[in-house]
Amino acid sequence: MITSTSNEKIKHVAALQQKARLRREESLFVIEGGRLFWEAPVSLIKETYVTERFLKNADESMRERLAETGYEEVTEQVFGKMSDTKAPQGILAVLAQQDYRREELLGEAPLLLLLENIQDPGNLGTILRTAEGAGVTGVILSGDCADIYQPKVVRSTMGSLFRVPFYRSGELRREIEFLRERKVRVYAAYLEGSVCYDEMDYQGGSAFVIGNEGNGLIKETAEAADARIRIPMEGRLESLNAAVSAALLVYEASRQRRSGGV
């Protein structure tokens, strides 16, 4: 059992929780909680840490999984040093980051989300979770989006992080051109869009571009799309939360693909 918070392994895990640069340099990240541990591909798990209390209460299937991954036991105090949550569950793991190529996000009729400068970790995690539910085939993030492996983002995905392919791009407009060359129509969610979002046909390859929570899309990004669409607003609202907007668009595309029409 590890009993010292000055243990090098413990300090390394704590640093991975806090430092995006270290996560990028080492291509590692941390997950917490039994559900995420259970859903994580075993092939990605590098280290696992549990408390005595968690082990005592673990069911047989969890014990079998722990035997498969291997684990180290730590004291409650040490676990608190590593944890990023206010109420730690007593299990966390260090994982290798997933590496997708943008070509892997495409299919016969891809449904994609392109995210520009999404900063709120909860928004980003919710978008990935919603993407899985709506059948999105991939998510492309601009380089200035929040770190997808930030602890709050990881928790917010509820495991979708392991199932929705994603790709971080240094230039989102270049990705738009890449998609258009492959007959994927790109739709920018834009306050000044000329067409209501539910009037377009998304049954073919489609990609929605969602902008920053406060400022929306950069004008040049919106103009690079095939069409600029808007979500109609009643009352005095100017816009919706980025995750809500993304959900409306991808579920409209999903509805059309199920029903066979606009």
Tab-separated table of C-alpha atoms in Angstrom:
chain	number	residue	atom	x	y	z
A	1	MET	CA	0.000	0.000	0.000
A	2	ILE	CA	1.239	3.481	-0.883
A	3	THR	CA	0.993	5.630	2.220
A	4	SER	CA	2.993	8.744	1.306
A	5	THR	CA	1.713	11.684	-0.732
A	6	SER	CA	5.330	12.400	-1.705
A	7	ASN	CA	5.557	9.120	-3.623
A	8	GLU	CA	6.672	9.878	-7.196
A	9	LYS	CA	3.798	7.922	-8.754
A	10	ILE	CA	1.277	9.869	-6.707
A	11	LYS	CA	2.823	13.212	-7.612
A	12	HIS	CA	2.826	12.206	-11.286
A	13	VAL	CA	-0.896	11.363	-11.253
A	14	ALA	CA	-1.696	14.650	-9.510
A	15	ALA	CA	0.326	16.535	-12.120
A	16	LEU	CA	-1.514	14.786	-14.952
A	17	GLN	CA	-4.803	15.911	-13.418
A	18	GLN	CA	-3.685	19.524	-13.317
A	19	LYS	CA	-1.422	20.127	-16.317
A	20	ALA	CA	-2.642	19.949	-19.920
A	21	ARG	CA	0.904	20.343	-21.203
A	22	LEU	CA	2.070	17.249	-19.324
A	23	ARG	CA	-0.912	15.277	-20.627
A	24	ARG	CA	-0.001	16.277	-24.182
A	25	GLU	CA	3.714	15.575	-23.785
A	26	GLU	CA	3.171	12.108	-22.299
A	27	SER	CA	-0.057	11.259	-24.189
A	28	LEU	CA	-1.646	10.211	-20.906
A	29	PHE	CA	-4.737	11.223	-18.938
A	30	VAL	CA	-6.612	10.233	-15.785
A	31	ILE	CA	-10.093	8.826	-15.257
A	32	GLU	CA	-11.929	8.553	-11.933
A	33	GLY	CA	-14.839	6.473	-10.731
A	34	GLY	CA	-16.064	2.940	-11.186
A	35	ARG	CA	-18.222	3.652	-14.215
A	36	LEU	CA	-15.472	5.248	-16.298
A	37	PHE	CA	-13.003	2.560	-15.197
A	38	TRP	CA	-15.452	-0.117	-16.307
A	39	GLU	CA	-16.052	1.509	-19.693
A	40	ALA	CA	-12.400	2.280	-20.463
A	41	PRO	CA	-10.736	-0.097	-22.956
A	42	VAL	CA	-8.370	-2.304	-20.995
A	43	SER	CA	-5.734	-1.796	-23.689
A	44	LEU	CA	-5.514	1.902	-22.749
A	45	ILE	CA	-5.135	1.413	-18.986
A	46	LYS	CA	-1.556	1.894	-17.775
A	47	GLU	CA	-1.968	2.241	-13.996
A	48	THR	CA	-4.847	1.757	-11.559
A	49	TYR	CA	-5.125	2.971	-7.974
A	50	VAL	CA	-7.773	1.973	-5.411
A	51	THR	CA	-8.478	2.508	-1.740
A	52	GLU	CA	-9.039	-0.259	0.793
A	53	ARG	CA	-12.651	0.850	1.176
A	54	PHE	CA	-13.276	0.571	-2.579
A	55	LEU	CA	-11.771	-2.914	-2.686
A	56	LYS	CA	-13.861	-4.037	0.260
A	57	ASN	CA	-17.086	-2.966	-1.454
A	58	ALA	CA	-16.177	-4.062	-5.006
A	59	ASP	CA	-18.369	-6.769	-6.537
A	60	GLU	CA	-16.986	-9.868	-8.217
A	61	SER	CA	-17.016	-8.418	-11.751
A	62	MET	CA	-15.097	-5.334	-10.615
A	63	ARG	CA	-12.562	-7.519	-8.816
A	64	GLU	CA	-12.092	-9.534	-11.997
A	65	ARG	CA	-11.477	-6.380	-13.991
A	66	LEU	CA	-8.990	-5.123	-11.418
A	67	ALA	CA	-7.176	-8.448	-11.614
A	68	GLU	CA	-7.007	-8.008	-15.387
A	69	THR	CA	-5.599	-4.472	-15.278
A	70	GLY	CA	-3.538	-4.801	-12.127
A	71	TYR	CA	-3.744	-2.157	-9.394
A	72	GLU	CA	-2.011	-0.505	-6.471
A	73	GLU	CA	-3.691	0.177	-3.171
A	74	VAL	CA	-3.354	3.624	-1.577
A	75	THR	CA	-4.588	5.211	1.630
A	76	GLU	CA	-7.584	7.527	1.638
A	77	GLN	CA	-5.284	10.480	2.256
A	78	VAL	CA	-3.075	9.588	-0.682
A	79	PHE	CA	-6.086	9.061	-2.921
A	80	GLY	CA	-7.385	12.489	-1.969
A	81	LYS	CA	-4.080	13.945	-3.148
A	82	MET	CA	-4.515	12.345	-6.578
A	83	SER	CA	-8.235	12.934	-7.011
A	84	ASP	CA	-9.805	15.855	-8.884
A	85	THR	CA	-13.269	15.369	-7.361
A	86	LYS	CA	-14.829	16.618	-4.119
A	87	ALA	CA	-16.213	13.182	-3.256
A	88	PRO	CA	-13.696	10.598	-4.534
A	89	GLN	CA	-15.057	7.138	-5.259
A	90	GLY	CA	-11.812	5.384	-4.422
A	91	ILE	CA	-10.673	4.291	-7.886
A	92	LEU	CA	-8.780	6.057	-10.648
A	93	ALA	CA	-6.596	5.022	-13.556
A	94	VAL	CA	-3.973	6.492	-15.861
A	95	LEU	CA	-4.730	5.844	-19.531
A	96	ALA	CA	-3.015	6.291	-22.861
A	97	GLN	CA	-4.652	8.913	-25.046
A	98	GLN	CA	-6.469	7.765	-28.174
A	99	ASP	CA	-5.062	8.821	-31.515
A	100	TYR	CA	-7.443	9.153	-34.475
A	101	ARG	CA	-6.766	10.242	-38.022
A	102	ARG	CA	-9.367	12.540	-39.568
A	103	GLU	CA	-10.056	9.955	-42.278
A	104	GLU	CA	-11.356	7.625	-39.544
A	105	LEU	CA	-14.203	10.050	-38.846
A	106	LEU	CA	-15.671	9.593	-42.311
A	107	GLY	CA	-18.009	6.911	-43.613
A	108	GLU	CA	-20.603	6.446	-46.320
A	109	ALA	CA	-22.730	9.330	-45.020
A	110	PRO	CA	-20.784	10.874	-42.140
A	111	LEU	CA	-22.395	13.075	-39.528
A	112	LEU	CA	-19.799	15.333	-37.969
A	113	LEU	CA	-19.423	18.135	-35.472
A	114	LEU	CA	-16.742	20.808	-35.890
A	115	LEU	CA	-16.088	22.792	-32.727
A	116	GLU	CA	-14.423	26.196	-32.727
A	117	ASN	CA	-12.947	27.526	-29.472
A	118	ILE	CA	-15.332	25.712	-27.121
A	119	GLN	CA	-13.931	26.617	-23.705
A	120	ASP	CA	-16.269	25.269	-21.049
A	121	PRO	CA	-15.249	21.723	-20.026
A	122	GLY	CA	-18.836	20.784	-19.169
A	123	ASN	CA	-20.028	21.946	-22.586
A	124	LEU	CA	-17.335	19.992	-24.394
A	125	GLY	CA	-18.026	16.812	-22.451
A	126	THR	CA	-21.780	17.144	-22.954
A	127	ILE	CA	-21.302	17.657	-26.698
A	128	LEU	CA	-19.366	14.389	-26.959
A	129	ARG	CA	-21.994	12.557	-24.946
A	130	THR	CA	-24.785	13.989	-27.103
A	131	ALA	CA	-22.820	13.176	-30.248
A	132	GLU	CA	-22.790	9.500	-29.351
A	133	GLY	CA	-26.517	9.498	-28.670
A	134	ALA	CA	-27.332	11.082	-32.035
A	135	GLY	CA	-25.053	8.796	-34.045
A	136	VAL	CA	-22.359	11.373	-34.848
A	137	THR	CA	-19.460	9.649	-36.592
A	138	GLY	CA	-16.776	12.044	-35.391
A	139	VAL	CA	-15.891	15.363	-33.770
A	140	ILE	CA	-13.230	17.773	-35.036
A	141	LEU	CA	-11.921	20.323	-32.551
A	142	SER	CA	-10.038	23.527	-33.280
A	143	GLY	CA	-6.691	23.874	-31.582
A	144	ASP	CA	-8.035	26.481	-29.159
A	145	CYS	CA	-10.818	24.274	-27.771
A	146	ALA	CA	-10.566	23.132	-24.162
A	147	ASP	CA	-8.412	20.057	-23.592
A	148	ILE	CA	-10.617	17.039	-24.226
A	149	TYR	CA	-8.618	15.104	-21.618
A	150	GLN	CA	-9.170	17.688	-18.882
A	151	PRO	CA	-10.697	15.843	-15.870
A	152	LYS	CA	-14.061	17.656	-15.945
A	153	VAL	CA	-14.418	17.058	-19.691
A	154	VAL	CA	-13.655	13.362	-19.220
A	155	ARG	CA	-16.262	13.031	-16.464
A	156	SER	CA	-18.871	14.956	-18.474
A	157	THR	CA	-18.579	12.564	-21.419
A	158	MET	CA	-19.820	9.688	-19.217
A	159	GLY	CA	-17.723	7.254	-21.240
A	160	SER	CA	-18.534	8.608	-24.710
A	161	LEU	CA	-14.905	9.737	-24.911
A	162	PHE	CA	-14.014	6.092	-25.585
A	163	ARG	CA	-16.574	5.611	-28.350
A	164	VAL	CA	-16.779	8.837	-30.385
A	165	PRO	CA	-13.753	9.396	-32.660
A	166	PHE	CA	-12.293	12.892	-32.419
A	167	TYR	CA	-9.505	14.851	-34.034
A	168	ARG	CA	-7.841	18.123	-32.995
A	169	SER	CA	-6.976	20.416	-35.894
A	170	GLY	CA	-4.669	23.385	-36.065
A	171	GLU	CA	-6.834	25.052	-38.718
A	172	LEU	CA	-10.596	24.473	-38.751
A	173	ARG	CA	-11.141	26.144	-42.125
A	174	ARG	CA	-8.710	23.645	-43.639
A	175	GLU	CA	-10.894	20.847	-42.264
A	176	ILE	CA	-13.966	22.424	-43.810
A	177	GLU	CA	-12.249	22.388	-47.198
A	178	PHE	CA	-11.166	18.770	-46.613
A	179	LEU	CA	-14.781	17.770	-45.958
A	180	ARG	CA	-16.205	19.704	-48.904
A	181	GLU	CA	-13.743	17.962	-51.224
A	182	ARG	CA	-15.229	14.679	-50.006
A	183	LYS	CA	-18.819	15.753	-50.729
A	184	VAL	CA	-19.662	16.429	-47.081
A	185	ARG	CA	-21.849	19.518	-46.806
A	186	VAL	CA	-20.800	21.877	-44.032
A	187	TYR	CA	-23.375	23.924	-42.109
A	188	ALA	CA	-22.338	26.800	-39.850
A	189	ALA	CA	-24.587	27.505	-36.864
A	190	TYR	CA	-24.626	31.279	-37.138
A	191	LEU	CA	-26.717	34.014	-35.554
A	192	GLU	CA	-26.985	35.744	-38.937
A	193	GLY	CA	-27.784	32.535	-40.801
A	194	SER	CA	-30.296	32.934	-43.605
A	195	VAL	CA	-31.956	29.496	-43.341
A	196	CYS	CA	-33.720	27.874	-40.388
A	197	TYR	CA	-31.886	24.716	-39.337
A	198	ASP	CA	-34.887	22.390	-39.841
A	199	GLU	CA	-35.374	23.441	-43.478
A	200	MET	CA	-32.169	21.817	-44.725
A	201	ASP	CA	-31.583	18.216	-45.804
A	202	TYR	CA	-28.965	16.379	-43.732
A	203	GLN	CA	-29.475	12.854	-45.049
A	204	GLY	CA	-26.203	12.923	-46.985
A	205	GLY	CA	-22.772	13.537	-45.494
A	206	SER	CA	-23.176	16.525	-43.168
A	207	ALA	CA	-21.078	18.520	-40.727
A	208	PHE	CA	-22.207	21.190	-38.266
A	209	VAL	CA	-19.837	23.935	-37.108
A	210	ILE	CA	-20.430	25.205	-33.564
A	211	GLY	CA	-18.699	28.309	-32.223
A	212	ASN	CA	-17.458	29.697	-28.944
A	213	GLU	CA	-19.966	29.982	-26.072
A	214	GLY	CA	-19.729	33.753	-25.826
A	215	ASN	CA	-18.768	34.950	-29.281
A	216	GLY	CA	-20.080	32.305	-31.638
A	217	LEU	CA	-18.262	31.459	-34.849
A	218	ILE	CA	-15.551	33.614	-36.355
A	219	LYS	CA	-16.988	35.258	-39.464
A	220	GLU	CA	-14.359	33.711	-41.752
A	221	THR	CA	-15.180	30.235	-40.450
A	222	ALA	CA	-18.895	30.735	-41.023
A	223	GLU	CA	-18.278	32.017	-44.548
A	224	ALA	CA	-16.192	28.934	-45.390
A	225	ALA	CA	-19.219	26.667	-44.853
A	226	ASP	CA	-21.663	25.621	-47.578
A	227	ALA	CA	-24.551	27.210	-45.708
A	228	ARG	CA	-25.164	29.325	-42.624
A	229	ILE	CA	-28.124	28.122	-40.605
A	230	ARG	CA	-29.867	29.605	-37.594
A	231	ILE	CA	-31.905	28.329	-34.689
A	232	PRO	CA	-35.006	30.540	-34.355
A	233	MET	CA	-35.378	32.379	-31.046
A	234	GLU	CA	-38.432	33.634	-29.217
A	235	GLY	CA	-38.373	36.166	-26.410
A	236	ARG	CA	-35.246	38.238	-25.836
A	237	LEU	CA	-32.656	35.471	-26.211
A	238	GLU	CA	-29.836	35.953	-28.673
A	239	SER	CA	-28.426	32.433	-28.619
A	240	LEU	CA	-28.485	29.041	-26.909
A	241	ASN	CA	-25.805	27.215	-24.968
A	242	ALA	CA	-23.276	25.649	-27.364
A	243	ALA	CA	-24.052	22.114	-26.194
A	244	VAL	CA	-27.799	22.701	-26.588
A	245	SER	CA	-27.319	24.074	-30.105
A	246	ALA	CA	-25.184	21.093	-31.069
A	247	ALA	CA	-27.827	18.731	-29.684
A	248	LEU	CA	-30.652	20.337	-31.691
A	249	LEU	CA	-28.690	20.114	-34.933
A	250	VAL	CA	-27.398	16.563	-34.674
A	251	TYR	CA	-30.737	15.202	-33.488
A	252	GLU	CA	-32.488	16.925	-36.397
A	253	ALA	CA	-30.058	15.161	-38.731
A	254	SER	CA	-30.686	11.898	-36.888
A	255	ARG	CA	-34.466	12.368	-37.178
A	256	GLN	CA	-34.228	12.985	-40.923
A	257	ARG	CA	-32.098	9.911	-41.437
A	258	ARG	CA	-34.579	7.747	-39.519
A	259	SER	CA	-37.659	9.154	-41.228
A	260	GLY	CA	-36.180	9.506	-44.696
A	261	GLY	CA	-36.820	13.207	-45.248
A	262	VAL	CA	-36.929	16.781	-44.007
